[in-house]
Short mmCIF file of N, CA and C in Angstrom, two decimals:
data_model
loop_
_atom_site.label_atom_id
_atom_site.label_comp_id
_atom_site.label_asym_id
_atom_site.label_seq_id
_atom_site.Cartn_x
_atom_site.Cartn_y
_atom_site.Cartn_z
N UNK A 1 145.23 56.02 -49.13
CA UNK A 1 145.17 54.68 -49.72
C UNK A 1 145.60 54.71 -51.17
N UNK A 2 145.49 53.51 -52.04
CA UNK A 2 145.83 53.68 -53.35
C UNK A 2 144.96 53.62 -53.79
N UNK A 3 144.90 55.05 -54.46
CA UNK A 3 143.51 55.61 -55.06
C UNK A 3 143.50 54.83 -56.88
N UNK A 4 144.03 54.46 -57.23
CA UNK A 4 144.03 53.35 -58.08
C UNK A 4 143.38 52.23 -57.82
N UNK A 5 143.40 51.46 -56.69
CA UNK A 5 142.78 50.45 -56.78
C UNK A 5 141.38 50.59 -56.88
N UNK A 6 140.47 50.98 -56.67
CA UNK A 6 138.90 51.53 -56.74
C UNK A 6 138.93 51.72 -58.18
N UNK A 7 139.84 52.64 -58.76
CA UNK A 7 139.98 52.89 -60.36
C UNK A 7 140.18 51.90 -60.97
N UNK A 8 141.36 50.94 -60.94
CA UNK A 8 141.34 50.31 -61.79
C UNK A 8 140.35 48.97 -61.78
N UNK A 9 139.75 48.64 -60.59
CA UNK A 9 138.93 47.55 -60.68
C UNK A 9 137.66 48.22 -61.07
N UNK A 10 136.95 49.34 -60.91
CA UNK A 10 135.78 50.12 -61.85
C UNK A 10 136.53 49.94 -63.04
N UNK A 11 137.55 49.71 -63.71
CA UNK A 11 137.32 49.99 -65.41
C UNK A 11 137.27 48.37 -65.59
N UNK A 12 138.30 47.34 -64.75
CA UNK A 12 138.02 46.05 -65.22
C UNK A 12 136.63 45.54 -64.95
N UNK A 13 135.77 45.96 -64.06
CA UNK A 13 134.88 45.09 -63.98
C UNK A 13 133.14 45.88 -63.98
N UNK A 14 133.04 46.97 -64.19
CA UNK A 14 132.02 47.80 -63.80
C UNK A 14 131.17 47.34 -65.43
N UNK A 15 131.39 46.84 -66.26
CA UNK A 15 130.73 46.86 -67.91
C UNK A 15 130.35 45.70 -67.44
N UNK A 16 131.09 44.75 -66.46
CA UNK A 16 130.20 43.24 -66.02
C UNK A 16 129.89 43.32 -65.32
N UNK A 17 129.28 43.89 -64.64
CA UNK A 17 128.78 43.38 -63.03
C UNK A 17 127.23 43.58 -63.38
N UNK A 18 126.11 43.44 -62.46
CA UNK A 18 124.72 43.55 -63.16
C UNK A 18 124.59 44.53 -61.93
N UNK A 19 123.59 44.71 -62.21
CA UNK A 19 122.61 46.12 -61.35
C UNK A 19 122.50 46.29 -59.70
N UNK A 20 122.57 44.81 -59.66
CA UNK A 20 122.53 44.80 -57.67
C UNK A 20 124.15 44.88 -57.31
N UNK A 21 124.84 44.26 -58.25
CA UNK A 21 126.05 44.54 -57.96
C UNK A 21 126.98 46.00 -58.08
N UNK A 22 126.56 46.70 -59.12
CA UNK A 22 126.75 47.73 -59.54
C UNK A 22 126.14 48.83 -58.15
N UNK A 23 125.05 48.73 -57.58
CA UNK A 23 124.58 49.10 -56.34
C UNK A 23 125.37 48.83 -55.36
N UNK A 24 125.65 47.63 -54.92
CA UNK A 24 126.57 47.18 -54.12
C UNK A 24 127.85 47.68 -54.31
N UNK A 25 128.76 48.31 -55.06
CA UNK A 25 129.34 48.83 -55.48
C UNK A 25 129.54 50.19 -55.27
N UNK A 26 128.41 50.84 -55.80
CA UNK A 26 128.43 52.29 -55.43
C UNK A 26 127.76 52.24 -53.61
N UNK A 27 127.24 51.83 -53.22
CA UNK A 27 127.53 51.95 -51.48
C UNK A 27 128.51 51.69 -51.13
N UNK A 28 129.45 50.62 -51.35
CA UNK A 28 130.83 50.50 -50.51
C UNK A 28 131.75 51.90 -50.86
N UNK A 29 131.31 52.12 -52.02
CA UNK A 29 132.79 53.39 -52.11
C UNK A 29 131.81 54.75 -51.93
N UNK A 30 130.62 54.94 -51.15
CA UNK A 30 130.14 56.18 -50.92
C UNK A 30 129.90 56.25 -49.37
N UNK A 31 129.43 55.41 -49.13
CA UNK A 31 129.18 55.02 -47.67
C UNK A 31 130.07 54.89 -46.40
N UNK A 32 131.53 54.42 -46.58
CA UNK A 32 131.92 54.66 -45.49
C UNK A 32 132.50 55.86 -45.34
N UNK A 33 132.97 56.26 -44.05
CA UNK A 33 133.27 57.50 -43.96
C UNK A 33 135.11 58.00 -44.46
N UNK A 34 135.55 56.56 -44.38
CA UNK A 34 136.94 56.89 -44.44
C UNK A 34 137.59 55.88 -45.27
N UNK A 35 137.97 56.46 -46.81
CA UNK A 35 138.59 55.74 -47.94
C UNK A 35 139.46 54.66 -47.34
N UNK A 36 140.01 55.08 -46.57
CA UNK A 36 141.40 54.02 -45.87
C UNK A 36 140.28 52.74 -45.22
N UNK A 37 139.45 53.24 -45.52
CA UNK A 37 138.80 51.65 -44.45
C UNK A 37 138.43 50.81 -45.72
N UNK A 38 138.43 50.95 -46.62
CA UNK A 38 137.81 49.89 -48.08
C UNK A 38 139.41 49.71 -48.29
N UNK A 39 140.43 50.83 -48.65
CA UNK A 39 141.35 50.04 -48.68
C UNK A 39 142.15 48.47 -47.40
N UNK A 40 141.82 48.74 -46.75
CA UNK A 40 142.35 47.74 -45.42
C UNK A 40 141.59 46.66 -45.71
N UNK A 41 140.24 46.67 -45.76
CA UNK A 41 139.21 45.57 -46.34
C UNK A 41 139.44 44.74 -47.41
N UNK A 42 139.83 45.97 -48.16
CA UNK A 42 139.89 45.13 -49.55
C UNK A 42 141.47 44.41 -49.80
N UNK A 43 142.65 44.96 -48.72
CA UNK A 43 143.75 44.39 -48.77
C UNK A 43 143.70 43.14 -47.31
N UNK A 44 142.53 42.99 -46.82
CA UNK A 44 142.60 42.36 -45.51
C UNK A 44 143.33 42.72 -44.52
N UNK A 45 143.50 43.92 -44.69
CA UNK A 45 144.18 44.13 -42.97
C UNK A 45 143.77 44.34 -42.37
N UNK A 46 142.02 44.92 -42.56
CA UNK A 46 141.21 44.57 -41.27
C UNK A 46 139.81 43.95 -41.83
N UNK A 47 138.97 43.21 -40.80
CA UNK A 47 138.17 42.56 -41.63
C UNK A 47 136.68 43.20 -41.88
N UNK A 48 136.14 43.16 -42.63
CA UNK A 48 135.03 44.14 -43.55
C UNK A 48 133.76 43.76 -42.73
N UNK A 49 133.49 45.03 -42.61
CA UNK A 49 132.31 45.16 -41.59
C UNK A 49 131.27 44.28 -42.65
N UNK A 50 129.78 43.07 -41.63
CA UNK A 50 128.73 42.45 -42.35
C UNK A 50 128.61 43.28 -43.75
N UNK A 51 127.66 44.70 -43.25
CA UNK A 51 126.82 45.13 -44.08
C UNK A 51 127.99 45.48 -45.38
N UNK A 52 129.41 45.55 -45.44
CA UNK A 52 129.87 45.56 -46.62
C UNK A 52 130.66 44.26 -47.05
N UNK A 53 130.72 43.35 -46.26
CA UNK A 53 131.05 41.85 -46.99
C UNK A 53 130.23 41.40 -48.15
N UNK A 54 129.62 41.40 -49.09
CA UNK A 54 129.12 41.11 -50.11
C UNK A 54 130.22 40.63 -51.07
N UNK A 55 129.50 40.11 -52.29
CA UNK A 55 130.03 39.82 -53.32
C UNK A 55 131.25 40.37 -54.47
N UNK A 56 130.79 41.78 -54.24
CA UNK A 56 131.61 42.62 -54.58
C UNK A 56 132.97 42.99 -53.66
N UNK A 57 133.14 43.44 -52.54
CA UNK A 57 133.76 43.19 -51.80
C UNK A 57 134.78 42.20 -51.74
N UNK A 58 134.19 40.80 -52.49
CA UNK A 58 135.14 39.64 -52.41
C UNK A 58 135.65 39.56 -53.98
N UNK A 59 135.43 40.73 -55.05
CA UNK A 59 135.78 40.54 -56.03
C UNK A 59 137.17 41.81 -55.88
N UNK A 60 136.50 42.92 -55.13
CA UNK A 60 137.49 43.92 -55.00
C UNK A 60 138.78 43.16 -54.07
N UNK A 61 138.50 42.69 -53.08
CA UNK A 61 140.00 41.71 -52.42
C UNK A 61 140.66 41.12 -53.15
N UNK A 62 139.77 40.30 -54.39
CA UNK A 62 140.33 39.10 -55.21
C UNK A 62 141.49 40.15 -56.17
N UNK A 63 140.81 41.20 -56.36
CA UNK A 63 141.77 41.94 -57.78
C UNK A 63 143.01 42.70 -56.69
N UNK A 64 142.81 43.14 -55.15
CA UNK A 64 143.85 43.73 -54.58
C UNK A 64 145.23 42.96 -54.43
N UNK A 65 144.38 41.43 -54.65
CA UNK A 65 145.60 40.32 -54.54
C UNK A 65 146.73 40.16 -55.97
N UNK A 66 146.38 41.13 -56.62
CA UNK A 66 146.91 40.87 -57.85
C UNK A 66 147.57 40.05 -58.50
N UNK A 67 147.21 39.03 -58.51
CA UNK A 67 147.82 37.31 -58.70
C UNK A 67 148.57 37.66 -60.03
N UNK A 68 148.17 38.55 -61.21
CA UNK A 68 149.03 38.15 -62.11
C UNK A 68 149.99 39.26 -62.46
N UNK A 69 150.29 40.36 -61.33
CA UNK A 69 151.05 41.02 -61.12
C UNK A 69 151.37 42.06 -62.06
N UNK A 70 150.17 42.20 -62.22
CA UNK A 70 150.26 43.74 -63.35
C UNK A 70 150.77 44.82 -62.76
N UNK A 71 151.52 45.81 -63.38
CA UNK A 71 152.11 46.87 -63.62
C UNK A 71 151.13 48.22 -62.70
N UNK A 72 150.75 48.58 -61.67
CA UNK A 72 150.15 49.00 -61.30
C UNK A 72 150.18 51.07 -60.66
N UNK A 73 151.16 51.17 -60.93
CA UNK A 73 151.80 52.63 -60.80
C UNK A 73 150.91 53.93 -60.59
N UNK A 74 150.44 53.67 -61.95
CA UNK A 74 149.42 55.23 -61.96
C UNK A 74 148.11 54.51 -62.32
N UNK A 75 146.92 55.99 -61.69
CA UNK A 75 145.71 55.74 -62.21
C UNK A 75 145.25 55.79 -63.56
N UNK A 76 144.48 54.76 -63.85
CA UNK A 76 144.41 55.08 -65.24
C UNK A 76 143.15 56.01 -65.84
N UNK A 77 143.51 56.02 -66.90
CA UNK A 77 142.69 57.33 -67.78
C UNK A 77 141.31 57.28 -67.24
N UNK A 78 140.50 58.37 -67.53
CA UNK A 78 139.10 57.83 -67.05
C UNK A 78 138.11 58.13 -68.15
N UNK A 79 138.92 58.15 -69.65
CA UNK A 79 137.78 58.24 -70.81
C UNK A 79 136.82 57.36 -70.36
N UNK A 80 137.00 56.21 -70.10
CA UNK A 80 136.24 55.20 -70.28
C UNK A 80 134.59 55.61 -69.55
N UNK A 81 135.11 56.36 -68.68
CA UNK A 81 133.77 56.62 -67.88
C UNK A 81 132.45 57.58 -68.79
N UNK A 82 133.32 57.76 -70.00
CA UNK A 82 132.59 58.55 -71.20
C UNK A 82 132.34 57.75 -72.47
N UNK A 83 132.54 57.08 -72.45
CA UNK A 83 132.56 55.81 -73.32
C UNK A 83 130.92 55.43 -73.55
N UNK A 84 130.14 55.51 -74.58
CA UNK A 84 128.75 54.58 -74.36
C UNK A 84 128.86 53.22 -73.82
N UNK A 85 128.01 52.57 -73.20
CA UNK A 85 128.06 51.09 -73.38
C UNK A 85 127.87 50.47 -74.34
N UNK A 86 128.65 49.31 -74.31
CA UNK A 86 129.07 48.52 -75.00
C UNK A 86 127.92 47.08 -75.26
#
């Protein structure tokens, strides 16, 4: 799958999301057994099992749709994950 997309929507949105979401979050990308299945979900090519349809889920589809057509190539850096909060 494109191992970017998981990356780059953790750096856009992981400093906002709150705690149940942030949970919700880390189960969808630990929990299933096979990366290619969040990607298909999250690009709709197949449709997302109940227990991972949540909120998040519909934010990760919303950013796969990339409406404003950013530049998307490589993964990006992962200082950020070392970064204090903000």
């Amino acid at each position: 799958p494109d191992p970017s997309l998981c990356s780059l929507f953790a750096k856009e949105n992981l400093a906002h999301m709150s705690e149940e979401q942030l949970n919700r979050y880390d189960r969808l990308i630990n929990e299933p057994s096979n990366d290619w299945d969040i990607y298909y979900w999250a690009t709709e090519a197949k449709p997302t099992p109940a227990e991972f349809d949540t909120d998040v889920m519909a934010m990760l589809r919303e950013f796969a749709k990339n409406r404003n057509r950013e530049q998307r190539l490589r993964q990006p850096d992962l200082e950020y994950l070392f970064e204090p909060p903000r």
